[in-house]
Amino acid sequence: MHSLAFVVNNVLRKLTAMHVILFLLTFVSTLIAGALQKGINPLDDPGRIYEGLPFAMTLLSILLAHELAHYMASISHDTIATLPYFIPGPSIFGTFGAFIKMKSPITTRTALIDIGASGPIAGFLVSLVAVVFGLFYSDVVEVTDGLAFELGDSLLFYLLTKIIVGTPPEGFDILLSPIAFAGWIGFLVTSLNLLPIGQLDGGHIVYAIEKDIHTWVSRALLVVLSVSGIWLWTGWLTWALLLLILGIHHPPVLFSDIPLQPSRKKTALVSLSIFILTFIPQPFKMP
């Protein structure tokens, strides 16, 4: 384990103007998204843009926790990686996520599973806090004809909603607070990253557990995503195409003969449980 001083020095040494600029742009774009969700047009009423802060700060905290966990795991296994690059984007989320780039091979299967699982687990924990806290400040409102879309539920989000908010009466639905909505996005991002395919976090975990089945699992999942894109949500077709372009194969680790530490199988089970709890078969439903 590296000392805190070593980690801080490492971060400061690798921090570039590009990292800072992208983070600030993403902060602005998520701030605007948060304001728009509250019905505020920043161009017409710029003085109220600060009302997007709860959403922006929560979502950025989730993404930052996810990527920094990857980064810290990389450091602990002496793997060279960049700091997180945030991606601003004109969407209801205000961002297309964040990523780090590995700049040296991963040495062992244990290192691979640590690096792959650390991000989703950290992001999930922050998302869970956001969802629980945010649901207490969510409102039950009457459903109107102007509803553009409805959010789908993961198993965990559904259970937490029933426990904290309860079941809305007929003709009513739950209007998520900005913090709860950011937590919902966090669950979605976590499950997407844990898809066991290619070089996604879930793909890293499958490869670390049993590299010989990785390609077959990836191919099968491409088929599942394509079919789901036809029957459930067209976004799965986009994901299938993107993953096909990026490639479903996984690069080998340097010392693949070194056995996986037994405790990492528990890490894989924790990751699988998180995936099952946060996966949303139909993230967006049209009314």
PDB file of N, CA and C in Angstrom, residues 162-248:
ATOM      1  N   LYS A 162     -40.159   1.695  -2.546  1.00  0.00           N
ATOM      2  CA  LYS A 162     -41.311   1.180  -1.797  1.00  0.00           C
ATOM      3  C   LYS A 162     -41.139   1.408  -0.301  1.00  0.00           C
ATOM      4  N   ILE A 163     -39.914   1.240   0.203  1.00  0.00           N
ATOM      5  CA  ILE A 163     -39.666   1.387   1.638  1.00  0.00           C
ATOM      6  C   ILE A 163     -39.725   2.847   2.072  1.00  0.00           C
ATOM      7  N   ILE A 164     -39.122   3.735   1.297  1.00  0.00           N
ATOM      8  CA  ILE A 164     -38.981   5.129   1.716  1.00  0.00           C
ATOM      9  C   ILE A 164     -40.182   5.983   1.317  1.00  0.00           C
ATOM     10  N   VAL A 165     -40.643   5.829   0.089  1.00  0.00           N
ATOM     11  CA  VAL A 165     -41.725   6.677  -0.416  1.00  0.00           C
ATOM     12  C   VAL A 165     -43.079   5.977  -0.333  1.00  0.00           C
ATOM     13  N   GLY A 166     -43.087   4.684  -0.554  1.00  0.00           N
ATOM     14  CA  GLY A 166     -44.337   3.945  -0.575  1.00  0.00           C
ATOM     15  C   GLY A 166     -44.877   3.810  -1.988  1.00  0.00           C
ATOM     16  N   THR A 167     -46.062   3.258  -2.110  1.00  0.00           N
ATOM     17  CA  THR A 167     -46.700   3.069  -3.411  1.00  0.00           C
ATOM     18  C   THR A 167     -47.656   4.227  -3.695  1.00  0.00           C
ATOM     19  N   PRO A 168     -47.407   5.003  -4.749  1.00  0.00           N
ATOM     20  CA  PRO A 168     -48.302   6.128  -5.065  1.00  0.00           C
ATOM     21  C   PRO A 168     -49.700   5.627  -5.424  1.00  0.00           C
ATOM     22  N   PRO A 169     -50.736   6.390  -5.101  1.00  0.00           N
ATOM     23  CA  PRO A 169     -52.093   6.007  -5.506  1.00  0.00           C
ATOM     24  C   PRO A 169     -52.236   6.063  -7.018  1.00  0.00           C
ATOM     25  N   GLU A 170     -53.300   5.477  -7.522  1.00  0.00           N
ATOM     26  CA  GLU A 170     -53.521   5.446  -8.965  1.00  0.00           C
ATOM     27  C   GLU A 170     -53.633   6.865  -9.527  1.00  0.00           C
ATOM     28  N   GLY A 171     -52.952   7.088 -10.651  1.00  0.00           N
ATOM     29  CA  GLY A 171     -52.941   8.414 -11.262  1.00  0.00           C
ATOM     30  C   GLY A 171     -51.838   9.304 -10.744  1.00  0.00           C
ATOM     31  N   PHE A 172     -51.025   8.780  -9.835  1.00  0.00           N
ATOM     32  CA  PHE A 172     -49.906   9.546  -9.283  1.00  0.00           C
ATOM     33  C   PHE A 172     -48.611   8.783  -9.500  1.00  0.00           C
ATOM     34  N   ASP A 173     -47.508   9.502  -9.440  1.00  0.00           N
ATOM     35  CA  ASP A 173     -46.193   8.877  -9.580  1.00  0.00           C
ATOM     36  C   ASP A 173     -45.200   9.651  -8.726  1.00  0.00           C
ATOM     37  N   ILE A 174     -43.986   9.129  -8.650  1.00  0.00           N
ATOM     38  CA  ILE A 174     -42.950   9.746  -7.823  1.00  0.00           C
ATOM     39  C   ILE A 174     -42.081  10.656  -8.683  1.00  0.00           C
ATOM     40  N   LEU A 175     -41.986  11.920  -8.293  1.00  0.00           N
ATOM     41  CA  LEU A 175     -41.090  12.867  -8.941  1.00  0.00           C
ATOM     42  C   LEU A 175     -39.797  12.881  -8.141  1.00  0.00           C
ATOM     43  N   LEU A 176     -38.755  12.332  -8.720  1.00  0.00           N
ATOM     44  CA  LEU A 176     -37.492  12.201  -8.003  1.00  0.00           C
ATOM     45  C   LEU A 176     -36.865  13.563  -7.748  1.00  0.00           C
ATOM     46  N   SER A 177     -36.282  13.706  -6.574  1.00  0.00           N
ATOM     47  CA  SER A 177     -35.487  14.891  -6.298  1.00  0.00           C
ATOM     48  C   SER A 177     -34.224  14.829  -7.151  1.00  0.00           C
ATOM     49  N   PRO A 178     -33.545  15.954  -7.376  1.00  0.00           N
ATOM     50  CA  PRO A 178     -32.318  15.932  -8.181  1.00  0.00           C
ATOM     51  C   PRO A 178     -31.266  14.954  -7.652  1.00  0.00           C
ATOM     52  N   ILE A 179     -31.162  14.837  -6.335  1.00  0.00           N
ATOM     53  CA  ILE A 179     -30.172  13.932  -5.750  1.00  0.00           C
ATOM     54  C   ILE A 179     -30.553  12.478  -6.006  1.00  0.00           C
ATOM     55  N   ALA A 180     -31.848  12.163  -5.855  1.00  0.00           N
ATOM     56  CA  ALA A 180     -32.302  10.801  -6.130  1.00  0.00           C
ATOM     57  C   ALA A 180     -32.120  10.455  -7.605  1.00  0.00           C
ATOM     58  N   PHE A 181     -32.393  11.419  -8.499  1.00  0.00           N
ATOM     59  CA  PHE A 181     -32.219  11.181  -9.924  1.00  0.00           C
ATOM     60  C   PHE A 181     -30.750  10.926 -10.256  1.00  0.00           C
ATOM     61  N   ALA A 182     -29.847  11.695  -9.640  1.00  0.00           N
ATOM     62  CA  ALA A 182     -28.417  11.459  -9.849  1.00  0.00           C
ATOM     63  C   ALA A 182     -28.027  10.069  -9.351  1.00  0.00           C
ATOM     64  N   GLY A 183     -28.620   9.650  -8.225  1.00  0.00           N
ATOM     65  CA  GLY A 183     -28.354   8.307  -7.720  1.00  0.00           C
ATOM     66  C   GLY A 183     -28.883   7.237  -8.658  1.00  0.00           C
ATOM     67  N   TRP A 184     -30.061   7.491  -9.258  1.00  0.00           N
ATOM     68  CA  TRP A 184     -30.600   6.564 -10.257  1.00  0.00           C
ATOM     69  C   TRP A 184     -29.638   6.429 -11.431  1.00  0.00           C
ATOM     70  N   ILE A 185     -29.097   7.553 -11.884  1.00  0.00           N
ATOM     71  CA  ILE A 185     -28.107   7.524 -12.968  1.00  0.00           C
ATOM     72  C   ILE A 185     -26.881   6.732 -12.530  1.00  0.00           C
ATOM     73  N   GLY A 186     -26.479   6.919 -11.276  1.00  0.00           N
ATOM     74  CA  GLY A 186     -25.331   6.186 -10.748  1.00  0.00           C
ATOM     75  C   GLY A 186     -25.554   4.683 -10.793  1.00  0.00           C
ATOM     76  N   PHE A 187     -26.761   4.230 -10.436  1.00  0.00           N
ATOM     77  CA  PHE A 187     -27.083   2.805 -10.539  1.00  0.00           C
ATOM     78  C   PHE A 187     -26.985   2.340 -11.988  1.00  0.00           C
ATOM     79  N   LEU A 188     -27.525   3.160 -12.908  1.00  0.00           N
ATOM     80  CA  LEU A 188     -27.493   2.801 -14.327  1.00  0.00           C
ATOM     81  C   LEU A 188     -26.058   2.697 -14.830  1.00  0.00           C
ATOM     82  N   VAL A 189     -25.239   3.696 -14.504  1.00  0.00           N
ATOM     83  CA  VAL A 189     -23.840   3.693 -14.939  1.00  0.00           C
ATOM     84  C   VAL A 189     -23.096   2.492 -14.368  1.00  0.00           C
ATOM     85  N   THR A 190     -23.368   2.172 -13.102  1.00  0.00           N
ATOM     86  CA  THR A 190     -22.714   1.032 -12.469  1.00  0.00           C
ATOM     87  C   THR A 190     -23.042  -0.266 -13.194  1.00  0.00           C
ATOM     88  N   SER A 191     -24.324  -0.475 -13.493  1.00  0.00           N
ATOM     89  CA  SER A 191     -24.722  -1.718 -14.161  1.00  0.00           C
ATOM     90  C   SER A 191     -24.168  -1.792 -15.581  1.00  0.00           C
ATOM     91  N   LEU A 192     -24.142  -0.669 -16.285  1.00  0.00           N
ATOM     92  CA  LEU A 192     -23.598  -0.669 -17.645  1.00  0.00           C
ATOM     93  C   LEU A 192     -22.113  -1.031 -17.639  1.00  0.00           C
ATOM     94  N   ASN A 193     -21.386  -0.496 -16.668  1.00  0.00           N
ATOM     95  CA  ASN A 193     -19.967  -0.818 -16.577  1.00  0.00           C
ATOM     96  C   ASN A 193     -19.714  -2.266 -16.169  1.00  0.00           C
ATOM     97  N   LEU A 194     -20.676  -2.863 -15.482  1.00  0.00           N
ATOM     98  CA  LEU A 194     -20.507  -4.244 -15.034  1.00  0.00           C
ATOM     99  C   LEU A 194     -21.003  -5.261 -16.053  1.00  0.00           C
ATOM    100  N   LEU A 195     -21.469  -4.808 -17.218  1.00  0.00           N
ATOM    101  CA  LEU A 195     -21.819  -5.758 -18.266  1.00  0.00           C
ATOM    102  C   LEU A 195     -20.590  -6.621 -18.579  1.00  0.00           C
ATOM    103  N   PRO A 196     -20.723  -7.927 -18.544  1.00  0.00           N
ATOM    104  CA  PRO A 196     -19.551  -8.810 -18.716  1.00  0.00           C
ATOM    105  C   PRO A 196     -19.158  -8.972 -20.178  1.00  0.00           C
ATOM    106  N   ILE A 197     -18.592  -7.921 -20.735  1.00  0.00           N
ATOM    107  CA  ILE A 197     -18.261  -7.949 -22.160  1.00  0.00           C
ATOM    108  C   ILE A 197     -17.025  -7.108 -22.424  1.00  0.00           C
ATOM    109  N   GLY A 198     -16.199  -7.545 -23.360  1.00  0.00           N
ATOM    110  CA  GLY A 198     -15.041  -6.776 -23.799  1.00  0.00           C
ATOM    111  C   GLY A 198     -14.156  -6.300 -22.673  1.00  0.00           C
ATOM    112  N   GLN A 199     -13.827  -4.995 -22.721  1.00  0.00           N
ATOM    113  CA  GLN A 199     -12.974  -4.398 -21.702  1.00  0.00           C
ATOM    114  C   GLN A 199     -13.752  -3.484 -20.754  1.00  0.00           C
ATOM    115  N   LEU A 200     -15.068  -3.687 -20.673  1.00  0.00           N
ATOM    116  CA  LEU A 200     -15.807  -3.035 -19.612  1.00  0.00           C
ATOM    117  C   LEU A 200     -15.373  -3.625 -18.274  1.00  0.00           C
ATOM    118  N   ASP A 201     -15.742  -2.974 -17.186  1.00  0.00           N
ATOM    119  CA  ASP A 201     -15.339  -3.473 -15.870  1.00  0.00           C
ATOM    120  C   ASP A 201     -15.795  -4.917 -15.663  1.00  0.00           C
ATOM    121  N   GLY A 202     -17.030  -5.204 -16.080  1.00  0.00           N
ATOM    122  CA  GLY A 202     -17.525  -6.573 -15.963  1.00  0.00           C
ATOM    123  C   GLY A 202     -16.722  -7.546 -16.810  1.00  0.00           C
ATOM    124  N   GLY A 203     -16.267  -7.082 -17.974  1.00  0.00           N
ATOM    125  CA  GLY A 203     -15.408  -7.907 -18.816  1.00  0.00           C
ATOM    126  C   GLY A 203     -14.078  -8.208 -18.150  1.00  0.00           C
ATOM    127  N   HIS A 204     -13.507  -7.204 -17.469  1.00  0.00           N
ATOM    128  CA  HIS A 204     -12.263  -7.423 -16.708  1.00  0.00           C
ATOM    129  C   HIS A 204     -12.459  -8.526 -15.675  1.00  0.00           C
ATOM    130  N   ILE A 205     -13.590  -8.469 -14.976  1.00  0.00           N
ATOM    131  CA  ILE A 205     -13.837  -9.421 -13.897  1.00  0.00           C
ATOM    132  C   ILE A 205     -13.982 -10.834 -14.444  1.00  0.00           C
ATOM    133  N   VAL A 206     -14.755 -10.981 -15.534  1.00  0.00           N
ATOM    134  CA  VAL A 206     -14.925 -12.308 -16.134  1.00  0.00           C
ATOM    135  C   VAL A 206     -13.587 -12.858 -16.618  1.00  0.00           C
ATOM    136  N   TYR A 207     -12.789 -12.027 -17.263  1.00  0.00           N
ATOM    137  CA  TYR A 207     -11.489 -12.468 -17.767  1.00  0.00           C
ATOM    138  C   TYR A 207     -10.580 -12.894 -16.617  1.00  0.00           C
ATOM    139  N   ALA A 208     -10.631 -12.147 -15.519  1.00  0.00           N
ATOM    140  CA  ALA A 208      -9.791 -12.485 -14.366  1.00  0.00           C
ATOM    141  C   ALA A 208     -10.210 -13.803 -13.731  1.00  0.00           C
ATOM    142  N   ILE A 209     -11.506 -14.087 -13.722  1.00  0.00           N
ATOM    143  CA  ILE A 209     -11.989 -15.330 -13.131  1.00  0.00           C
ATOM    144  C   ILE A 209     -11.710 -16.523 -14.044  1.00  0.00           C
ATOM    145  N   GLU A 210     -12.044 -16.386 -15.323  1.00  0.00           N
ATOM    146  CA  GLU A 210     -11.840 -17.485 -16.273  1.00  0.00           C
ATOM    147  C   GLU A 210     -11.716 -16.915 -17.684  1.00  0.00           C
ATOM    148  N   LYS A 211     -10.475 -16.713 -18.126  1.00  0.00           N
ATOM    149  CA  LYS A 211     -10.239 -16.042 -19.402  1.00  0.00           C
ATOM    150  C   LYS A 211     -10.785 -16.829 -20.593  1.00  0.00           C
ATOM    151  N   ASP A 212     -10.880 -18.166 -20.461  1.00  0.00           N
ATOM    152  CA  ASP A 212     -11.296 -18.985 -21.594  1.00  0.00           C
ATOM    153  C   ASP A 212     -12.769 -18.790 -21.958  1.00  0.00           C
ATOM    154  N   ILE A 213     -13.581 -18.308 -21.014  1.00  0.00           N
ATOM    155  CA  ILE A 213     -15.006 -18.120 -21.336  1.00  0.00           C
ATOM    156  C   ILE A 213     -15.335 -16.664 -21.673  1.00  0.00           C
ATOM    157  N   HIS A 214     -14.334 -15.778 -21.554  1.00  0.00           N
ATOM    158  CA  HIS A 214     -14.605 -14.353 -21.735  1.00  0.00           C
ATOM    159  C   HIS A 214     -15.181 -14.042 -23.112  1.00  0.00           C
ATOM    160  N   THR A 215     -14.549 -14.544 -24.157  1.00  0.00           N
ATOM    161  CA  THR A 215     -15.004 -14.246 -25.519  1.00  0.00           C
ATOM    162  C   THR A 215     -16.403 -14.788 -25.772  1.00  0.00           C
ATOM    163  N   TRP A 216     -16.686 -15.992 -25.269  1.00  0.00           N
ATOM    164  CA  TRP A 216     -18.005 -16.588 -25.481  1.00  0.00           C
ATOM    165  C   TRP A 216     -19.087 -15.807 -24.744  1.00  0.00           C
ATOM    166  N   VAL A 217     -18.782 -15.369 -23.534  1.00  0.00           N
ATOM    167  CA  VAL A 217     -19.741 -14.560 -22.778  1.00  0.00           C
ATOM    168  C   VAL A 217     -19.990 -13.237 -23.504  1.00  0.00           C
ATOM    169  N   SER A 218     -18.933 -12.639 -24.012  1.00  0.00           N
ATOM    170  CA  SER A 218     -19.060 -11.374 -24.728  1.00  0.00           C
ATOM    171  C   SER A 218     -19.929 -11.536 -25.972  1.00  0.00           C
ATOM    172  N   ARG A 219     -19.705 -12.595 -26.728  1.00  0.00           N
ATOM    173  CA  ARG A 219     -20.500 -12.830 -27.938  1.00  0.00           C
ATOM    174  C   ARG A 219     -21.967 -13.057 -27.600  1.00  0.00           C
ATOM    175  N   ALA A 220     -22.219 -13.846 -26.572  1.00  0.00           N
ATOM    176  CA  ALA A 220     -23.594 -14.126 -26.170  1.00  0.00           C
ATOM    177  C   ALA A 220     -24.295 -12.849 -25.727  1.00  0.00           C
ATOM    178  N   LEU A 221     -23.563 -11.992 -25.015  1.00  0.00           N
ATOM    179  CA  LEU A 221     -24.173 -10.766 -24.518  1.00  0.00           C
ATOM    180  C   LEU A 221     -24.488  -9.804 -25.660  1.00  0.00           C
ATOM    181  N   LEU A 222     -23.664  -9.798 -26.702  1.00  0.00           N
ATOM    182  CA  LEU A 222     -23.972  -8.974 -27.868  1.00  0.00           C
ATOM    183  C   LEU A 222     -25.317  -9.364 -28.472  1.00  0.00           C
ATOM    184  N   VAL A 223     -25.568 -10.653 -28.519  1.00  0.00           N
ATOM    185  CA  VAL A 223     -26.849 -11.134 -29.041  1.00  0.00           C
ATOM    186  C   VAL A 223     -27.989 -10.703 -28.125  1.00  0.00           C
ATOM    187  N   VAL A 224     -27.775 -10.858 -26.813  1.00  0.00           N
ATOM    188  CA  VAL A 224     -28.808 -10.492 -25.842  1.00  0.00           C
ATOM    189  C   VAL A 224     -29.118  -8.996 -25.933  1.00  0.00           C
ATOM    190  N   LEU A 225     -28.086  -8.172 -26.031  1.00  0.00           N
ATOM    191  CA  LEU A 225     -28.284  -6.727 -26.134  1.00  0.00           C
ATOM    192  C   LEU A 225     -29.037  -6.366 -27.418  1.00  0.00           C
ATOM    193  N   SER A 226     -28.698  -7.032 -28.502  1.00  0.00           N
ATOM    194  CA  SER A 226     -29.362  -6.746 -29.777  1.00  0.00           C
ATOM    195  C   SER A 226     -30.847  -7.092 -29.717  1.00  0.00           C
ATOM    196  N   VAL A 227     -31.156  -8.252 -29.156  1.00  0.00           N
ATOM    197  CA  VAL A 227     -32.565  -8.654 -29.019  1.00  0.00           C
ATOM    198  C   VAL A 227     -33.295  -7.716 -28.068  1.00  0.00           C
ATOM    199  N   SER A 228     -32.630  -7.353 -26.969  1.00  0.00           N
ATOM    200  CA  SER A 228     -33.235  -6.426 -26.008  1.00  0.00           C
ATOM    201  C   SER A 228     -33.479  -5.066 -26.642  1.00  0.00           C
ATOM    202  N   GLY A 229     -32.615  -4.686 -27.576  1.00  0.00           N
ATOM    203  CA  GLY A 229     -32.792  -3.417 -28.266  1.00  0.00           C
ATOM    204  C   GLY A 229     -34.031  -3.392 -29.132  1.00  0.00           C
ATOM    205  N   ILE A 230     -34.454  -4.554 -29.573  1.00  0.00           N
ATOM    206  CA  ILE A 230     -35.661  -4.647 -30.394  1.00  0.00           C
ATOM    207  C   ILE A 230     -36.916  -4.674 -29.530  1.00  0.00           C
ATOM    208  N   TRP A 231     -36.846  -5.386 -28.408  1.00  0.00           N
ATOM    209  CA  TRP A 231     -38.051  -5.637 -27.615  1.00  0.00           C
ATOM    210  C   TRP A 231     -38.200  -4.735 -26.394  1.00  0.00           C
ATOM    211  N   LEU A 232     -37.082  -4.242 -25.846  1.00  0.00           N
ATOM    212  CA  LEU A 232     -37.172  -3.496 -24.594  1.00  0.00           C
ATOM    213  C   LEU A 232     -36.836  -2.014 -24.748  1.00  0.00           C
ATOM    214  N   TRP A 233     -35.621  -1.739 -25.197  1.00  0.00           N
ATOM    215  CA  TRP A 233     -35.128  -0.356 -25.249  1.00  0.00           C
ATOM    216  C   TRP A 233     -34.132  -0.239 -26.389  1.00  0.00           C
ATOM    217  N   THR A 234     -34.387   0.690 -27.310  1.00  0.00           N
ATOM    218  CA  THR A 234     -33.528   0.805 -28.494  1.00  0.00           C
ATOM    219  C   THR A 234     -32.094   1.181 -28.139  1.00  0.00           C
ATOM    220  N   GLY A 235     -31.895   1.744 -26.961  1.00  0.00           N
ATOM    221  CA  GLY A 235     -30.544   2.096 -26.530  1.00  0.00           C
ATOM    222  C   GLY A 235     -29.621   0.898 -26.443  1.00  0.00           C
ATOM    223  N   TRP A 236     -30.197  -0.303 -26.226  1.00  0.00           N
ATOM    224  CA  TRP A 236     -29.346  -1.499 -26.177  1.00  0.00           C
ATOM    225  C   TRP A 236     -28.726  -1.798 -27.531  1.00  0.00           C
ATOM    226  N   LEU A 237     -29.422  -1.429 -28.618  1.00  0.00           N
ATOM    227  CA  LEU A 237     -28.832  -1.605 -29.947  1.00  0.00           C
ATOM    228  C   LEU A 237     -27.610  -0.709 -30.113  1.00  0.00           C
ATOM    229  N   THR A 238     -27.716   0.518 -29.596  1.00  0.00           N
ATOM    230  CA  THR A 238     -26.578   1.438 -29.649  1.00  0.00           C
ATOM    231  C   THR A 238     -25.407   0.882 -28.867  1.00  0.00           C
ATOM    232  N   TRP A 239     -25.707   0.334 -27.686  1.00  0.00           N
ATOM    233  CA  TRP A 239     -24.642  -0.254 -26.866  1.00  0.00           C
ATOM    234  C   TRP A 239     -23.996  -1.445 -27.573  1.00  0.00           C
ATOM    235  N   ALA A 240     -24.811  -2.288 -28.180  1.00  0.00           N
ATOM    236  CA  ALA A 240     -24.273  -3.451 -28.884  1.00  0.00           C
ATOM    237  C   ALA A 240     -23.354  -3.021 -30.017  1.00  0.00           C
ATOM    238  N   LEU A 241     -23.772  -2.000 -30.781  1.00  0.00           N
ATOM    239  CA  LEU A 241     -22.957  -1.505 -31.886  1.00  0.00           C
ATOM    240  C   LEU A 241     -21.658  -0.886 -31.372  1.00  0.00           C
ATOM    241  N   LEU A 242     -21.755  -0.088 -30.310  1.00  0.00           N
ATOM    242  CA  LEU A 242     -20.563   0.551 -29.743  1.00  0.00           C
ATOM    243  C   LEU A 242     -19.567  -0.486 -29.246  1.00  0.00           C
ATOM    244  N   LEU A 243     -20.067  -1.502 -28.540  1.00  0.00           N
ATOM    245  CA  LEU A 243     -19.181  -2.537 -28.008  1.00  0.00           C
ATOM    246  C   LEU A 243     -18.573  -3.377 -29.125  1.00  0.00           C
ATOM    247  N   LEU A 244     -19.333  -3.565 -30.192  1.00  0.00           N
ATOM    248  CA  LEU A 244     -18.797  -4.299 -31.333  1.00  0.00           C
ATOM    249  C   LEU A 244     -17.671  -3.516 -31.990  1.00  0.00           C
ATOM    250  N   ILE A 245     -17.823  -2.183 -32.085  1.00  0.00           N
ATOM    251  CA  ILE A 245     -16.787  -1.326 -32.672  1.00  0.00           C
ATOM    252  C   ILE A 245     -15.541  -1.320 -31.784  1.00  0.00           C
ATOM    253  N   LEU A 246     -15.748  -1.198 -30.480  1.00  0.00           N
ATOM    254  CA  LEU A 246     -14.623  -1.155 -29.543  1.00  0.00           C
ATOM    255  C   LEU A 246     -13.912  -2.498 -29.440  1.00  0.00           C
ATOM    256  N   GLY A 247     -14.626  -3.567 -29.718  1.00  0.00           N
ATOM    257  CA  GLY A 247     -14.038  -4.906 -29.659  1.00  0.00           C
ATOM    258  C   GLY A 247     -14.468  -5.661 -28.419  1.00  0.00           C
ATOM    259  N   ILE A 248     -14.707  -6.955 -28.584  1.00  0.00           N
ATOM    260  CA  ILE A 248     -15.157  -7.763 -27.457  1.00  0.00           C
ATOM    261  C   ILE A 248     -14.036  -8.613 -26.864  1.00  0.00           C
TER     262      ILE A 248
END
